mmCIF file of C-alpha atoms in Angstrom:
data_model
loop_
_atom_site.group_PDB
_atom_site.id
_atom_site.type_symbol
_atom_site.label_atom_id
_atom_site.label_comp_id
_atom_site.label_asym_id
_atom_site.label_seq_id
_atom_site.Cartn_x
_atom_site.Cartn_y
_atom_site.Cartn_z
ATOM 1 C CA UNK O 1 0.000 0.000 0.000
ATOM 2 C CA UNK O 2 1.146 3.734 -1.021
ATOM 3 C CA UNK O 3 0.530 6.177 1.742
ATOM 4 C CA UNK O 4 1.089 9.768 2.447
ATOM 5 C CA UNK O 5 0.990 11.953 5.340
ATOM 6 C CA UNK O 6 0.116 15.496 4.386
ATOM 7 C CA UNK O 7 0.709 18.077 7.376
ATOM 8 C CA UNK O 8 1.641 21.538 8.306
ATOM 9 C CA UNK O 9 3.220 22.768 11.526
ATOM 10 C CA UNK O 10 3.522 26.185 13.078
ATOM 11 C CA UNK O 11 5.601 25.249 16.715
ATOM 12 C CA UNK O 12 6.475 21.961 15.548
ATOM 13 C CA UNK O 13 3.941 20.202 17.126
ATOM 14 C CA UNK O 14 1.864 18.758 14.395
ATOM 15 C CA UNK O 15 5.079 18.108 12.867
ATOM 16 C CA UNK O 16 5.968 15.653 15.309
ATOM 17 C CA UNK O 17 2.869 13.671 15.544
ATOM 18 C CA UNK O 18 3.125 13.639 11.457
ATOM 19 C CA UNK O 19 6.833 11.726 12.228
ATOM 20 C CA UNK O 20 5.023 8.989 14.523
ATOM 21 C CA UNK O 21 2.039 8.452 11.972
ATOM 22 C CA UNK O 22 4.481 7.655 9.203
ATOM 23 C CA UNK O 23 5.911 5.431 11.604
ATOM 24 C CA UNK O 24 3.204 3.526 12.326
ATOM 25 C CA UNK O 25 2.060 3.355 8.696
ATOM 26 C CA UNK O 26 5.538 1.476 8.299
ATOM 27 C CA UNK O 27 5.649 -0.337 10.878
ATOM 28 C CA UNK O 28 2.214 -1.685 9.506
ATOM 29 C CA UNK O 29 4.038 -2.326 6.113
ATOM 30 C CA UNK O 30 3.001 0.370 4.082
ATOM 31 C CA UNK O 31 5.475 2.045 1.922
ATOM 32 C CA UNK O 32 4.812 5.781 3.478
ATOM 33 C CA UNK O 33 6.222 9.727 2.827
ATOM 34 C CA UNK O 34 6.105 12.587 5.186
ATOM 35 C CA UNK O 35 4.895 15.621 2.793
ATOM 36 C CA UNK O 36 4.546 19.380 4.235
ATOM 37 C CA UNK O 37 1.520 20.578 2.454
ATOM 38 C CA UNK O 38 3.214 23.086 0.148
ATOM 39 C CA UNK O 39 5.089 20.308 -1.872
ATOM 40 C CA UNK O 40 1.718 18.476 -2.546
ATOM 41 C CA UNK O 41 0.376 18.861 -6.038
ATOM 42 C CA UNK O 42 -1.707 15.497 -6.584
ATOM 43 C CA UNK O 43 -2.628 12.860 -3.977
ATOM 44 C CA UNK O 44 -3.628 9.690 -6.809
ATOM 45 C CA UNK O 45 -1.100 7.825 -6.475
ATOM 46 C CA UNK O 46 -1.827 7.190 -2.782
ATOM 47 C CA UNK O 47 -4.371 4.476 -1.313
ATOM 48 C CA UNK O 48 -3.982 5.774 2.126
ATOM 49 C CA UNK O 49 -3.705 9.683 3.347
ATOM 50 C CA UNK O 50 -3.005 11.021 6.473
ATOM 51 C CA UNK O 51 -3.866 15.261 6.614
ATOM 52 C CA UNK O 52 -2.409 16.569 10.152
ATOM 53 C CA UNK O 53 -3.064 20.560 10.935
ATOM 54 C CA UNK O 54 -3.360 22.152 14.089
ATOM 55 C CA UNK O 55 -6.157 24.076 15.637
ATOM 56 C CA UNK O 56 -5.360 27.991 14.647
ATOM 57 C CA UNK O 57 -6.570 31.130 15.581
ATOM 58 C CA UNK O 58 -10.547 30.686 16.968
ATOM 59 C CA UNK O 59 -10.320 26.781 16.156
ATOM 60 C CA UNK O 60 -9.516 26.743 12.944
ATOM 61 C CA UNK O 61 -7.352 25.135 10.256
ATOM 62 C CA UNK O 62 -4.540 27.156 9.269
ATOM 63 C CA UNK O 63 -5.902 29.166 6.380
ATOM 64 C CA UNK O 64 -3.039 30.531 4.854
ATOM 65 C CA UNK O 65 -1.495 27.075 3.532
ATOM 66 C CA UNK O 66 -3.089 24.093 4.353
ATOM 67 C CA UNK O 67 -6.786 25.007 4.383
ATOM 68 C CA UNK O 68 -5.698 25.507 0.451
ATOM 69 C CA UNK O 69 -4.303 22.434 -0.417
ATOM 70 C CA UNK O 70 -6.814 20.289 1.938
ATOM 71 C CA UNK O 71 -9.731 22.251 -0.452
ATOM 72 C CA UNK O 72 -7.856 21.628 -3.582
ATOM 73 C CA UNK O 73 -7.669 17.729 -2.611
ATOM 74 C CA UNK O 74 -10.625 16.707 -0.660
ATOM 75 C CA UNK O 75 -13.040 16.444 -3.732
ATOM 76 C CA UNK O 76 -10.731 13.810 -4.973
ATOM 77 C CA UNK O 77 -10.126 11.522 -1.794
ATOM 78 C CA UNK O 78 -13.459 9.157 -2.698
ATOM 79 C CA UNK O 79 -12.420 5.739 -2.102
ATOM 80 C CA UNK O 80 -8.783 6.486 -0.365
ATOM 81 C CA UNK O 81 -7.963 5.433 3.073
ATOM 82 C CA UNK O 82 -8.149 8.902 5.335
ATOM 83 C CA UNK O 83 -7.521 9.992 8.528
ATOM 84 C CA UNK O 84 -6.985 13.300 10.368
ATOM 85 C CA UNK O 85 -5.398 14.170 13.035
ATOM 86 C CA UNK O 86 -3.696 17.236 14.419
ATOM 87 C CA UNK O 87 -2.379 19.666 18.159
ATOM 88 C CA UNK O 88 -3.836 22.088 19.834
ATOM 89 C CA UNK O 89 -3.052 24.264 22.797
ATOM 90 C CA UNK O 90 -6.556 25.483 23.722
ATOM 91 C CA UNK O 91 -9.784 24.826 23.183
ATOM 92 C CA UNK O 92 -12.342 21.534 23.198
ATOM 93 C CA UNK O 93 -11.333 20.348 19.535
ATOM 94 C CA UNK O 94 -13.986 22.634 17.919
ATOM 95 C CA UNK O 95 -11.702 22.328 14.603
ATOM 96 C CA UNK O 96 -11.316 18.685 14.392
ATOM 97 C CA UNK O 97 -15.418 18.431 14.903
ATOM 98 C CA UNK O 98 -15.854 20.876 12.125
ATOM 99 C CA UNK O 99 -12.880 19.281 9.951
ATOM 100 C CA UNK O 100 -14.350 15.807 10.323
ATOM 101 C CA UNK O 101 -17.968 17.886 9.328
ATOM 102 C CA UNK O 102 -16.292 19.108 5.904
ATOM 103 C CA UNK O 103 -15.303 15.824 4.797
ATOM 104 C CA UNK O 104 -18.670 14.028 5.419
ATOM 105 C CA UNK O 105 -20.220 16.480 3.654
ATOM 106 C CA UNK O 106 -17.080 16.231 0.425
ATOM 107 C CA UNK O 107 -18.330 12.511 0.724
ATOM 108 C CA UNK O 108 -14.924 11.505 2.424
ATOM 109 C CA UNK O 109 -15.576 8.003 4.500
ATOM 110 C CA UNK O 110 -12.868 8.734 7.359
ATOM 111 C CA UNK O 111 -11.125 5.003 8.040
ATOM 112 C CA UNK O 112 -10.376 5.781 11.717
ATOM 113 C CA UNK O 113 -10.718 7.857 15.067
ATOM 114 C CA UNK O 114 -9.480 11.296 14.375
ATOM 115 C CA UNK O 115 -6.440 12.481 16.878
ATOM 116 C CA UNK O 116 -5.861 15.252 18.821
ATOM 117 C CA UNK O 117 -2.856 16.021 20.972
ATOM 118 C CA UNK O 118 -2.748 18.833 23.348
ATOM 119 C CA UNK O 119 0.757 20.194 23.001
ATOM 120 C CA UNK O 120 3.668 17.922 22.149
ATOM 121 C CA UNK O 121 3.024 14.374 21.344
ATOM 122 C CA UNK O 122 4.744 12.301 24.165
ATOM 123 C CA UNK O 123 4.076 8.844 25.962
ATOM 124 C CA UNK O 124 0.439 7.531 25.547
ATOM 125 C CA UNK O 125 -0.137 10.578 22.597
ATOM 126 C CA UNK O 126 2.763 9.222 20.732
ATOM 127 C CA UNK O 127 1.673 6.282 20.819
ATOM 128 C CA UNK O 128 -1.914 7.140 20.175
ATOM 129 C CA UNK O 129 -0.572 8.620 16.657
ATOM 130 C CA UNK O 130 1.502 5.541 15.634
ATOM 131 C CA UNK O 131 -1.732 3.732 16.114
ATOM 132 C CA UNK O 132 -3.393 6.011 13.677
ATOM 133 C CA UNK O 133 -0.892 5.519 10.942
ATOM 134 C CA UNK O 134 -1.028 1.590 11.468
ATOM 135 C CA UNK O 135 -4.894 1.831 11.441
ATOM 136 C CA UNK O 136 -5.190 3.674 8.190
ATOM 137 C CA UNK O 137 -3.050 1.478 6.206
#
């Protein structure tokens, strides 16, 4: 299986949980890449896609560069493997709820639990987001 983990990071954060999904993907045997979300131009020749972004601003996805891409993509992820997953630093996860919201209504089938991390992804969280990567592939 061909997978992908799409993400953007502002502190590093996101970035970091985007390192332990790839992991897990494999570790599950899929042949993975780590892409920030300005090098990503077309997603088909992936079966599996991770998108990680952090919560921004009022609870938001960041809007300057990866709310782009995700919109330029998400029309085209029917039938691929994907799961979201993302930091935050404040807040009750209003932007994964309304994240997970847009891609029901794009028709996207979501193959696992999103996953949020509060901070820096260490001990159970890491963990938590190797599981996500070996889940989705």
């Amino acid at each position: 299986m061909k997978a992908a983990v799409v993400y953007w990071s502002g502190t590093g954060n996101t970035a970091a949980m985007a390192e332990l999904v790839l992991e897990g993907m494999q570790s599950a045997g899929a042949q993975a890449e780590l892409l920030e979300c300005n090098s990503v131009t077309d997603l088909s020749a992936y079966d599996a896609i991770a998108f990680g972004c952090p919560a921004m601003g009022s609870e938001q996805l960041e809007d300057s560069e990866f709310e782009p891409v995700f919109d330029s993509v998400k029309k085209k992820l029917s039938g691929k493997n994907v799961a979201l997953f993302g930091s935050y630093g404040w807040g009750d996860g209003e932007w994964m709820r309304n994240w997970e919201a847009d891609c029901k209504a794009c028709g996207i089938k979501l193959a696992c639990e999103s996953v949020t991390v509060n901070g820096f992804p260490e001990g159970a969280d890491a963990e938590v987001c190797r599981e996500l990567g070996k889940a989705l592939v």
